[in-house]
Each structure stands twice: as C-alpha cells, then as structure tokens.
Amino acid sequence: AWHVTRQLKMTFFVILVSCLFGSFVFAEEKDKINVHLVAHTHDDVGWLKTVDEYYYGADKNIQDAAVQYILDTVMDELGKNKDRKFIYVEMAFFIRWWNEQTDDLKEKVKQFVKNGQLEFINGGWCMNDEASTHYNAIIDQMTVGLTFIENTFGKEARPTIGWHIDPFGHSAVQASLFSQMGFDGFFFGRIDYADKHLRLNTSTMEMIWRGSQSLKEASDIFTGVLYNGYGAPKGFCFDAKCGDPPIQDDPNLFDYNVDSRVDSFIKAVNDQAKHYSTNNIMMTMGADFNYGNAVMWFKNLDKLIHYVNENGSVNVMYSTPSIYLEYVHRANSTYNIKTDDFFPYADDPWNFWTGYFTSRPGLKGYIRRCNNHLQACKQLEAIHNGFPDNKPSSMLLKLAMGVAQHHDAVSGTEKQHVANDYAKRLHIGEVECRDVMSTALNNLAVKKDAKAMDLKFCEYLNISVCPHSETGNFNLVVYNSLAREWNWYLRFPVKSPKISVLGTDGKMLPVQIFCVSNATMNVRRNMSIVIYEAVVDISSSPIPPLGYSVFTVRSSHGNMSYPKPVKNRIPMDDITISNEYYQVEFDGVSGQIKTIKNVMTGIQTTVNQSFYWYNSSTGKNINSSQASGAYIFRPNSSNVYPVNSYGSNAKIINVYQNDMVSEVHQFFTSWLTQVVRLYKRIPAIEMEYTVGPIPIKDKHGKEIISRFDTDLSSDSVWYTDANGREMQKRKRNYRPTWKYNNTAPVAGNYYPVNSRIFIRDENKKTQFTVLNDRSQG
C-alpha cells in the first residue's frame, strides 16, 4: 500500500492551488459526501470528421459537433456566475478559438483562468492514444500544448492532472511520463469490464500507479478510474444532445420536479460513493462535444447544486479534478500500488479492443516515419539556433504530429477522409521541415568551406522511388540523427546498374545492385520505371553523430556485376544464407524458415514463420452482435487459415547471395510476398513483407497475421515494449490483478507492440526478439 504523504511534491501542489484559485473558498463537509461536479466536454481531434470540420461544425449530417460554439457559449456562461467552473483539454481546438478572439475577450478568459473558473487539464495538443504512440511523440504533443498554456496564461495555469477519459486502454509509460512532467494525478474512463467490477466491489477505483520499473517510486502518480466513464450520472445530462428532464423548479407551473430530481441525484451519489475510499466523489458532467449550448448545462447545474445543498444530505459544488485531488489528499488515505498496465481493454466478455493495435498500418508507418523526421528536423533547427518567425520551422510538423497522436488518429479508428486529412497535414509539415533541414545543412556546409547544395529529398524510398537518384550523377547527403556513429548500408533506386560511389575521403565504396522486387513494382505502379536499387556499404566512411556526410554517385562505363538468382539450385533442397552473426536455413519443401543459428554463440533454434488469417466475426451470433472492425479484433473462432490454397508453404522464387547482402524472396500468394535479408556486419535478420490488396470476394473478412513458431519453452510468457520504452511482462490467459475469464482466447491475448516483442527460454538461455517498424499488435 502507498500512503499519500509525498511532502515535497504535495507542498508544491498546495501552493499552486493557492495561486490558481486565489481567495476562493470551497466548503468541505467532513461528515458528508462531497460531490465534485466537473463540467467538461470531450472534443475528438478528428474521428468521424476532420479536426477543422469539428471546429467549425461542418457536415452536421455526419455528426452534430462544433467546438467553436462550445467555447463561445462556455465563456459567456462562466461570466454570469463566479462559482461556475469548466475544464478544457484539447489545445489543438482551443488555440484555433483563441486566435479568433478580441483582446477584450482574451483578457476576460485570462481572468477566468486566474480565478479558477477555467482550468486546463492534461494540456496536450490532443488526448493521445496510449497503445500505438511512441514515447517521444507523446512528449512532443504535450510540449506543444503546455508551451502554449504557459506562454499565454503563465506558469500558474500549467496543468497538474492527466485526463485520458476516452483512450482504449492505458500504458504504464503514459503514467510514468505524466509523473515525470510533474502531474499529481491521472484520471481515465475506460478499463476492462472485469477489472472494473472487482475494483467497484473492493472500493479500489483509486490507486497509486508506479509506471516505471527503473524509476520506481519516482514514477508514482495518483490514479483514479471514473465511475461513469466520462458521462453524467444517468438522468442528469443537460446537453442539447440528451433527452434527460431539466430541473423544473417553478411550483406555479406544471411538472414541478425538484424533489424527485434531488432524490434521484442523491441516490446516484450514494451509489457511487460506496465504491470510493474517501467522502469525496467526482461526477463528470459532460460528454463528447457537449456544451454547444452551455446555457442548458450551467442553468441546470446551478439549480441542481442549490436544491441538493438545500436538502442537506450531501455537499455539492462546482469543481475540477485538481480540486478533487486536493480534497482526497486531505483524507490521508492508503492506496494499493499498481505496477502493470491496463491492456488489453474489453467492455464485455466478447469485445476486446485489440484491433486498433494494427488498424491502418500504412498510416501508422507514416506517422512513425514522420516522427523520425521531426526529431532530425528539431535537431538541425537547434544546431542552426532557430529561424526567424517568417522562415520555415518545425512547428507545422509538430502540430501535424500532435494531431496524429490523437486516440482516433494513429489508432486507425477514424473514417477514411479523416485519415487522408491526417496524412495531408503530415506531408505539409514534412515539406516545411525539409526546408529547415536544407537550410541548416547548407549553413553547416558553408562553415566547412563547401559549396551550397540544392537539396532534394527522397520521399518514397519505401517503394524504391526517388526521381533525384534516378537521373545519373548526383551527390547523396545523409544526416545521422543518432548520438552515435552510423555505418550501416545505404539503399536507393538508380537508373543504371553501372555506378560508382565515393565516400567522404574520395575513395570508392563497395556497391551492389539489386533488381526492385515485383511486389514493390506492383505497389508503386507508374510512379517510376527504374528497376534497379543500389546497396552501398559505408563502413569505411561512417556518418558522424548528429552530423552529415556527402557521398558522390557517378555513372560508370565499366562492367558492373549485380546479383542474379543463384543458379544450379537443386529444387526441394534446403537453402542457407548467413553473415557473421546469423545463419538462416530455409526448408526446401515448404519454402519457410526452418532454423536460425546464432553464429557467435553456436545456439541454434527451430523457427518456422508463415502468414495466416483469422476469419472476422460478422457479429451475428448469440454472444454479441459486435463485428470485428477497426477497434475490436473479434475472430469468429481460434482457427487460423493459410493465406494460400496449398497450405502455409511458400514458394522460394529467388535467392541472391553475394559479399554484401543475401536475400531469399518468398511467394506465399498473389497478394502476399516476403523478402528475407542478411546484410554483412549487421546483427539482425530483416524481413520485408508486402500485403494486399486482401481479397474479399469470398465474403470472408480476413485478419492477417505473421506467426513465428519456435522450439523455445517460454512458459506462456512473453514481453512487449510500452511506447518504445520499458518492457511489460505478458502471460497467456492471465491478468496480474484479477481473475481472467477466457472468453476470447485469441483477441484477449493480443497486446500493443510499438518497437519490440520477445520470448525467452530460461533453461536454454535463449531469447527470440522481433523488432517492428511501426505499431502493431
């Protein structure tokens, strides 16, 4: 258990509250239940509509939601009663609204913030997803939002509460990051139905979450699960979208209902209070895009507070999560410590929200790549000591990345036109960042007495397209954003197989030419007709940390040998490729990987890898009407099916072996192929698969998986990373803090994987690790 007496942090918190709320006094009743009404709106930064459609209220036929009117009417209503309070979360919307306001209204809003009527909670650019996000993208989007708050409203307005009421599961790294940001509490609305049932019955809806195994107590943060998700108590939603009755308090009119409304509310209070350990409870008064007409909410909340307090059974007040947390701390209670996470999330026994771990893999990959580019862009911007206000900056990409971390963005749960909008914003930001990087690199070149360069970027290397490298002679500038020297391989498309590449010292570098695979050529369609790729070994000319190198590529008139498929390969015979670190053996009959040997240690492991699919549930069964989809992974059975009609076998269509790179090209079906590569000097096996378009003419929805079968004994235990940082222990059909009901043996055992997953055989002292280039499950 954890006793709430963190003196240093709590002293700071009390001082902050004193500054934020000035002389405003809240009457705490120690012998009554104190009910903290939190007026709020949850505004998705894109979902069914784009972020701008949501702001303006466009396309009402899709969803009736307009954030500009929410903020307009809320500010009007706060000005009518100094007791009223409101919290706001998504800075992506607030800054749009703020930039449209007059100076007079801005001063009025600043006063609301100063006297505690308007409080910023969370404060990021969005309310980010926790399963599919990388930790530095989370930090970046929080930084953008928090910087705006501090620069506009001062340090006193800085949020102290994490507020993730809608994300579909919660990461230990997210809790740890909030703690490291100086937050005092973390509240959310969604946890597994069985976990919530247990917590309700044991009054453990609040806890101390220790999110980091390495930071230990330093990562502790008070964490609370909201009782009603994030909606109002049943019968007390006063939004225009709701059908609940208002408080009708004129006895001269028909349908006077104050007494019945007060009785119903007090019952709701008592029902909730019995599940919490102090005499304070928080009731969320709002929901998705609520307060479009804030008059309805605040007028009825004023009446509710007045009449319930007049009754005297409980003490009701306008409040905020930070005020609630201060009251809870005063109770000096003891709480359990949680050290695992809240994945996966299920809202009933058959609906596990594990589909979004993988939904829209193309967008997930693009967001991860933009994250990489943003880090490099920020570095070069800093090395350049920034740019004037009218010059290019990293800000556009920061803002686009901020929006893309939203829990209906990188998660892949948005509508198609919204996904297109996210990608468009990212591209615009990338283009501006290229100007930043070009300028900074050129300035660095000038300092080295080199000529200025007309830099162009290769946008489509993932499909072996780069018009700038397909023209003959050119210089290749490569920036290394790592804090260590980088000396791996360069790979780029070229027009001719006859080229030479010079390193920074003017010496020739080893080059190998490959043909672009048929699968890649099918994906890129008519974007390029170039059929060659150059692979360059730069081990003798490494790129310095946080630095760049220029490589010279020239057409060569000599003979250039490039690898052709291995000839005289006996059909059905096993195939082996190797480098200094690994030896990979393929079964000549099945075409699949057969064994992997660690050359350095001599450890050999049986490994079989192939592709299968689960048949998606249509939802038409007795257990649930929920179909498998973007959010929920719901196969209709535990059976898997091979992707081709001849079993799980693959046809090995080409084998390339040479001094630099060895490749085995596998053909599983017309819509799924894979290349397995071994680069010399590189301690990893690269597997590049191309999937799609997935056939659906047979009316079967298909959930495609890549499965590795090994001879390692892991005791049903494996490990996944959390947001690219620390590892989380997983066990099949098991939850650390409650009894798991195995109603979904497949979907219930899927977890988010941001960068790595591994199994370990303790007896053999052997670990098998898969590193992925985007978030998956």
GROMACS .gro file of N, CA, C and O in nm, residues 234-306:
model
  292
  234LYS      N    1  -2.673   0.881  -1.478
  234LYS     CA    2  -2.794   0.853  -1.555
  234LYS      C    3  -2.907   0.947  -1.515
  234LYS      O    4  -2.940   0.962  -1.398
  235GLY      N    5  -2.964   1.014  -1.616
  235GLY     CA    6  -3.074   1.105  -1.593
  235GLY      C    7  -3.034   1.249  -1.572
  235GLY      O    8  -3.121   1.336  -1.556
  236PHE      N    9  -2.903   1.279  -1.575
  236PHE     CA   10  -2.858   1.415  -1.543
  236PHE      C   11  -2.767   1.474  -1.650
  236PHE      O   12  -2.677   1.551  -1.621
  237CYS      N   13  -2.793   1.436  -1.773
  237CYS     CA   14  -2.725   1.501  -1.885
  237CYS      C   15  -2.813   1.613  -1.936
  237CYS      O   16  -2.925   1.589  -1.984
  238PHE      N   17  -2.763   1.735  -1.926
  238PHE     CA   18  -2.846   1.851  -1.962
  238PHE      C   19  -2.804   1.913  -2.095
  238PHE      O   20  -2.829   2.031  -2.119
  239ASP      N   21  -2.739   1.835  -2.179
  239ASP     CA   22  -2.696   1.886  -2.309
  239ASP      C   23  -2.811   1.879  -2.409
  239ASP      O   24  -2.907   1.802  -2.392
  240ALA      N   25  -2.797   1.958  -2.515
  240ALA     CA   26  -2.898   1.955  -2.621
  240ALA      C   27  -2.906   1.818  -2.687
  240ALA      O   28  -3.011   1.782  -2.745
  241LYS      N   29  -2.798   1.739  -2.679
  241LYS     CA   30  -2.797   1.607  -2.739
  241LYS      C   31  -2.869   1.504  -2.653
  241LYS      O   32  -2.892   1.391  -2.696
  242CYS      N   33  -2.899   1.541  -2.528
  242CYS     CA   34  -2.956   1.445  -2.434
  242CYS      C   35  -3.108   1.463  -2.421
  242CYS      O   36  -3.162   1.569  -2.453
  243GLY      N   37  -3.174   1.362  -2.369
  243GLY     CA   38  -3.318   1.370  -2.351
  243GLY      C   39  -3.360   1.370  -2.205
  243GLY      O   40  -3.477   1.347  -2.174
  244ASP      N   41  -3.266   1.395  -2.113
  244ASP     CA   42  -3.299   1.394  -1.970
  244ASP      C   43  -3.376   1.520  -1.932
  244ASP      O   44  -3.353   1.628  -1.987
  245PRO      N   45  -3.466   1.509  -1.836
  245PRO     CA   46  -3.550   1.625  -1.799
  245PRO      C   47  -3.470   1.734  -1.729
  245PRO      O   48  -3.380   1.704  -1.650
  246PRO      N   49  -3.499   1.859  -1.755
  246PRO     CA   50  -3.434   1.969  -1.684
  246PRO      C   51  -3.487   1.980  -1.541
  246PRO      O   52  -3.582   1.910  -1.504
  247ILE      N   53  -3.424   2.066  -1.463
  247ILE     CA   54  -3.474   2.095  -1.329
  247ILE      C   55  -3.587   2.197  -1.343
  247ILE      O   56  -3.565   2.312  -1.381
  248GLN      N   57  -3.709   2.153  -1.317
  248GLN     CA   58  -3.828   2.238  -1.331
  248GLN      C   59  -3.871   2.282  -1.190
  248GLN      O   60  -3.933   2.206  -1.117
  249ASP      N   61  -3.836   2.408  -1.156
  249ASP     CA   62  -3.843   2.449  -1.016
  249ASP      C   63  -3.946   2.558  -0.987
  249ASP      O   64  -3.945   2.615  -0.877
  250ASP      N   65  -4.033   2.588  -1.079
  250ASP     CA   66  -4.139   2.687  -1.052
  250ASP      C   67  -4.265   2.613  -1.010
  250ASP      O   68  -4.331   2.547  -1.093
  251PRO      N   69  -4.304   2.623  -0.881
  251PRO     CA   70  -4.422   2.550  -0.835
  251PRO      C   71  -4.552   2.598  -0.898
  251PRO      O   72  -4.655   2.530  -0.890
  252ASN      N   73  -4.548   2.715  -0.963
  252ASN     CA   74  -4.668   2.767  -1.027
  252ASN      C   75  -4.690   2.706  -1.166
  252ASN      O   76  -4.793   2.731  -1.228
  253LEU      N   77  -4.590   2.632  -1.212
  253LEU     CA   78  -4.602   2.569  -1.344
  253LEU      C   79  -4.623   2.420  -1.328
  253LEU      O   80  -4.594   2.361  -1.223
  254PHE      N   81  -4.676   2.360  -1.433
  254PHE     CA   82  -4.695   2.216  -1.429
  254PHE      C   83  -4.560   2.145  -1.430
  254PHE      O   84  -4.459   2.198  -1.470
  255ASP      N   85  -4.561   2.019  -1.386
  255ASP     CA   86  -4.445   1.928  -1.394
  255ASP      C   87  -4.328   1.972  -1.305
  255ASP      O   88  -4.212   1.950  -1.337
  256TYR      N   89  -4.357   2.035  -1.193
  256TYR     CA   90  -4.253   2.068  -1.094
  256TYR      C   91  -4.185   1.937  -1.053
  256TYR      O   92  -4.252   1.840  -1.016
  257ASN      N   93  -4.050   1.933  -1.058
  257ASN     CA   94  -3.983   1.804  -1.034
  257ASN      C   95  -3.861   1.815  -0.942
  257ASN      O   96  -3.777   1.723  -0.939
  258VAL      N   97  -3.847   1.923  -0.868
  258VAL     CA   98  -3.728   1.943  -0.786
  258VAL      C   99  -3.709   1.828  -0.688
  258VAL      O  100  -3.599   1.771  -0.675
  259ASP      N  101  -3.813   1.790  -0.617
  259ASP     CA  102  -3.799   1.686  -0.514
  259ASP      C  103  -3.755   1.553  -0.575
  259ASP      O  104  -3.664   1.487  -0.523
  260SER      N  105  -3.818   1.515  -0.684
  260SER     CA  106  -3.782   1.386  -0.746
  260SER      C  107  -3.642   1.391  -0.806
  260SER      O  108  -3.566   1.293  -0.799
  261ARG      N  109  -3.606   1.506  -0.862
  261ARG     CA  110  -3.472   1.520  -0.920
  261ARG      C  111  -3.366   1.516  -0.811
  261ARG      O  112  -3.261   1.453  -0.827
  262VAL      N  113  -3.389   1.582  -0.700
  262VAL     CA  114  -3.295   1.581  -0.589
  262VAL      C  115  -3.281   1.440  -0.532
  262VAL      O  116  -3.170   1.392  -0.506
  263ASP      N  117  -3.393   1.372  -0.514
  263ASP     CA  118  -3.387   1.236  -0.461
  263ASP      C  119  -3.309   1.143  -0.554
  263ASP      O  120  -3.228   1.061  -0.509
  264SER      N  121  -3.334   1.156  -0.682
  264SER     CA  122  -3.262   1.072  -0.780
  264SER      C  123  -3.113   1.101  -0.777
  264SER      O  124  -3.030   1.009  -0.786
  265PHE      N  125  -3.078   1.228  -0.766
  265PHE     CA  126  -2.937   1.264  -0.765
  265PHE      C  127  -2.869   1.213  -0.638
  265PHE      O  128  -2.757   1.158  -0.645
  266ILE      N  129  -2.931   1.229  -0.525
  266ILE     CA  130  -2.871   1.182  -0.400
  266ILE      C  131  -2.853   1.031  -0.404
  266ILE      O  132  -2.752   0.977  -0.356
  267LYS      N  133  -2.949   0.959  -0.463
  267LYS     CA  134  -2.933   0.815  -0.479
  267LYS      C  135  -2.811   0.783  -0.566
  267LYS      O  136  -2.732   0.693  -0.535
  268ALA      N  137  -2.795   0.857  -0.677
  268ALA     CA  138  -2.679   0.836  -0.764
  268ALA      C  139  -2.549   0.863  -0.689
  268ALA      O  140  -2.450   0.792  -0.706
  269VAL      N  141  -2.550   0.966  -0.604
  269VAL     CA  142  -2.431   0.999  -0.524
  269VAL      C  143  -2.397   0.885  -0.430
  269VAL      O  144  -2.282   0.841  -0.420
  270ASN      N  145  -2.496   0.836  -0.359
  270ASN     CA  146  -2.471   0.728  -0.262
  270ASN      C  147  -2.428   0.600  -0.332
  270ASN      O  148  -2.343   0.526  -0.280
  271ASP      N  149  -2.487   0.572  -0.447
  271ASP     CA  150  -2.447   0.453  -0.523
  271ASP      C  151  -2.300   0.461  -0.563
  271ASP      O  152  -2.228   0.361  -0.558
  272GLN      N  153  -2.254   0.579  -0.604
  272GLN     CA  154  -2.115   0.595  -0.645
  272GLN      C  155  -2.022   0.597  -0.526
  272GLN      O  156  -1.914   0.537  -0.528
  273ALA      N  157  -2.060   0.666  -0.421
  273ALA     CA  158  -1.971   0.689  -0.307
  273ALA      C  159  -1.927   0.560  -0.239
  273ALA      O  160  -1.816   0.551  -0.186
  274LYS      N  161  -2.012   0.459  -0.240
  274LYS     CA  162  -1.977   0.335  -0.170
  274LYS      C  163  -1.861   0.261  -0.235
  274LYS      O  164  -1.805   0.168  -0.175
  275HIS      N  165  -1.824   0.302  -0.355
  275HIS     CA  166  -1.714   0.236  -0.426
  275HIS      C  167  -1.582   0.313  -0.415
  275HIS      O  168  -1.482   0.271  -0.474
  276TYR      N  169  -1.581   0.422  -0.341
  276TYR     CA  170  -1.459   0.502  -0.324
  276TYR      C  171  -1.425   0.512  -0.176
  276TYR      O  172  -1.512   0.502  -0.089
  277SER      N  173  -1.297   0.533  -0.148
  277SER     CA  174  -1.248   0.517  -0.011
  277SER      C  175  -1.255   0.644   0.074
  277SER      O  176  -1.230   0.637   0.194
  278THR      N  177  -1.284   0.759   0.015
  278THR     CA  178  -1.298   0.881   0.094
  278THR      C  179  -1.440   0.933   0.080
  278THR      O  180  -1.522   0.876   0.007
  279ASN      N  181  -1.468   1.043   0.148
  279ASN     CA  182  -1.602   1.102   0.139
  279ASN      C  183  -1.610   1.204   0.026
  279ASN      O  184  -1.694   1.294   0.028
  280ASN      N  185  -1.522   1.189  -0.073
  280ASN     CA  186  -1.523   1.275  -0.192
  280ASN      C  187  -1.544   1.189  -0.316
  280ASN      O  188  -1.480   1.085  -0.332
  281ILE      N  189  -1.634   1.232  -0.402
  281ILE     CA  190  -1.651   1.166  -0.531
  281ILE      C  191  -1.654   1.273  -0.641
  281ILE      O  192  -1.689   1.388  -0.617
  282MET      N  193  -1.612   1.233  -0.758
  282MET     CA  194  -1.610   1.322  -0.873
  282MET      C  195  -1.714   1.274  -0.974
  282MET      O  196  -1.713   1.157  -1.015
  283MET      N  197  -1.803   1.363  -1.014
  283MET     CA  198  -1.903   1.332  -1.115
  283MET      C  199  -1.874   1.416  -1.239
  283MET      O  200  -1.873   1.539  -1.234
  284THR      N  201  -1.850   1.348  -1.350
  284THR     CA  202  -1.824   1.416  -1.476
  284THR      C  203  -1.956   1.461  -1.536
  284THR      O  204  -2.047   1.379  -1.557
  285MET      N  205  -1.968   1.589  -1.564
  285MET     CA  206  -2.092   1.644  -1.619
  285MET      C  207  -2.062   1.694  -1.761
  285MET      O  208  -2.028   1.809  -1.785
  286GLY      N  209  -2.071   1.600  -1.854
  286GLY     CA  210  -2.041   1.631  -1.993
  286GLY      C  211  -2.015   1.503  -2.069
  286GLY      O  212  -2.020   1.393  -2.014
  287ALA      N  213  -1.985   1.516  -2.197
  287ALA     CA  214  -1.956   1.400  -2.282
  287ALA      C  215  -1.900   1.453  -2.414
  287ALA      O  216  -1.857   1.569  -2.422
  288ASP      N  217  -1.905   1.371  -2.519
  288ASP     CA  218  -1.849   1.410  -2.648
  288ASP      C  219  -1.918   1.536  -2.703
  288ASP      O  220  -2.040   1.538  -2.722
  289PHE      N  221  -1.839   1.639  -2.725
  289PHE     CA  222  -1.883   1.764  -2.788
  289PHE      C  223  -2.006   1.823  -2.719
  289PHE      O  224  -2.095   1.878  -2.784
  290ASN      N  225  -2.009   1.813  -2.587
  290ASN     CA  226  -2.117   1.875  -2.510
  290ASN      C  227  -2.088   2.023  -2.488
  290ASN      O  228  -1.977   2.070  -2.509
  291TYR      N  229  -2.189   2.096  -2.444
  291TYR     CA  230  -2.185   2.239  -2.414
  291TYR      C  231  -2.186   2.325  -2.540
  291TYR      O  232  -2.142   2.439  -2.538
  292GLY      N  233  -2.240   2.270  -2.650
  292GLY     CA  234  -2.262   2.354  -2.767
  292GLY      C  235  -2.359   2.467  -2.737
  292GLY      O  236  -2.353   2.574  -2.796
  293ASN      N  237  -2.450   2.442  -2.643
  293ASN     CA  238  -2.534   2.546  -2.584
  293ASN      C  239  -2.514   2.534  -2.434
  293ASN      O  240  -2.587   2.464  -2.364
  294ALA      N  241  -2.412   2.602  -2.383
  294ALA     CA  242  -2.372   2.587  -2.242
  294ALA      C  243  -2.478   2.638  -2.145
  294ALA      O  244  -2.475   2.603  -2.027
  295VAL      N  245  -2.571   2.720  -2.195
  295VAL     CA  246  -2.678   2.771  -2.108
  295VAL      C  247  -2.754   2.654  -2.046
  295VAL      O  248  -2.785   2.654  -1.925
  296MET      N  249  -2.784   2.553  -2.125
  296MET     CA  250  -2.863   2.441  -2.077
  296MET      C  251  -2.792   2.369  -1.963
  296MET      O  252  -2.853   2.333  -1.862
  297TRP      N  253  -2.663   2.347  -1.981
  297TRP     CA  254  -2.586   2.278  -1.877
  297TRP      C  255  -2.578   2.362  -1.750
  297TRP      O  256  -2.615   2.316  -1.641
  298PHE      N  257  -2.524   2.481  -1.761
  298PHE     CA  258  -2.495   2.560  -1.640
  298PHE      C  259  -2.622   2.603  -1.567
  298PHE      O  260  -2.624   2.607  -1.443
  299LYS      N  261  -2.728   2.635  -1.639
  299LYS     CA  262  -2.851   2.675  -1.572
  299LYS      C  263  -2.905   2.560  -1.486
  299LYS      O  264  -2.949   2.580  -1.372
  300ASN      N  265  -2.900   2.440  -1.540
  300ASN     CA  266  -2.949   2.324  -1.465
  300ASN      C  267  -2.852   2.280  -1.356
  300ASN      O  268  -2.895   2.234  -1.249
  301LEU      N  269  -2.722   2.294  -1.379
  301LEU     CA  270  -2.626   2.261  -1.274
  301LEU      C  271  -2.638   2.358  -1.157
  301LEU      O  272  -2.626   2.317  -1.040
  302ASP      N  273  -2.657   2.486  -1.187
  302ASP     CA  274  -2.679   2.584  -1.079
  302ASP      C  275  -2.796   2.540  -0.991
  302ASP      O  276  -2.789   2.541  -0.867
  303LYS      N  277  -2.906   2.503  -1.056
  303LYS     CA  278  -3.024   2.462  -0.981
  303LYS      C  279  -2.999   2.333  -0.903
  303LYS      O  280  -3.040   2.318  -0.787
  304LEU      N  281  -2.932   2.239  -0.967
  304LEU     CA  282  -2.905   2.111  -0.903
  304LEU      C  283  -2.822   2.132  -0.776
  304LEU      O  284  -2.853   2.076  -0.670
  305ILE      N  285  -2.715   2.212  -0.787
  305ILE     CA  286  -2.631   2.239  -0.671
  305ILE      C  287  -2.712   2.306  -0.560
  305ILE      O  288  -2.704   2.269  -0.442
  306HIS      N  289  -2.792   2.405  -0.598
  306HIS     CA  290  -2.870   2.480  -0.499
  306HIS      C  291  -2.968   2.389  -0.425
  306HIS      O  292  -2.972   2.388  -0.300
   0.00000   0.00000   0.00000
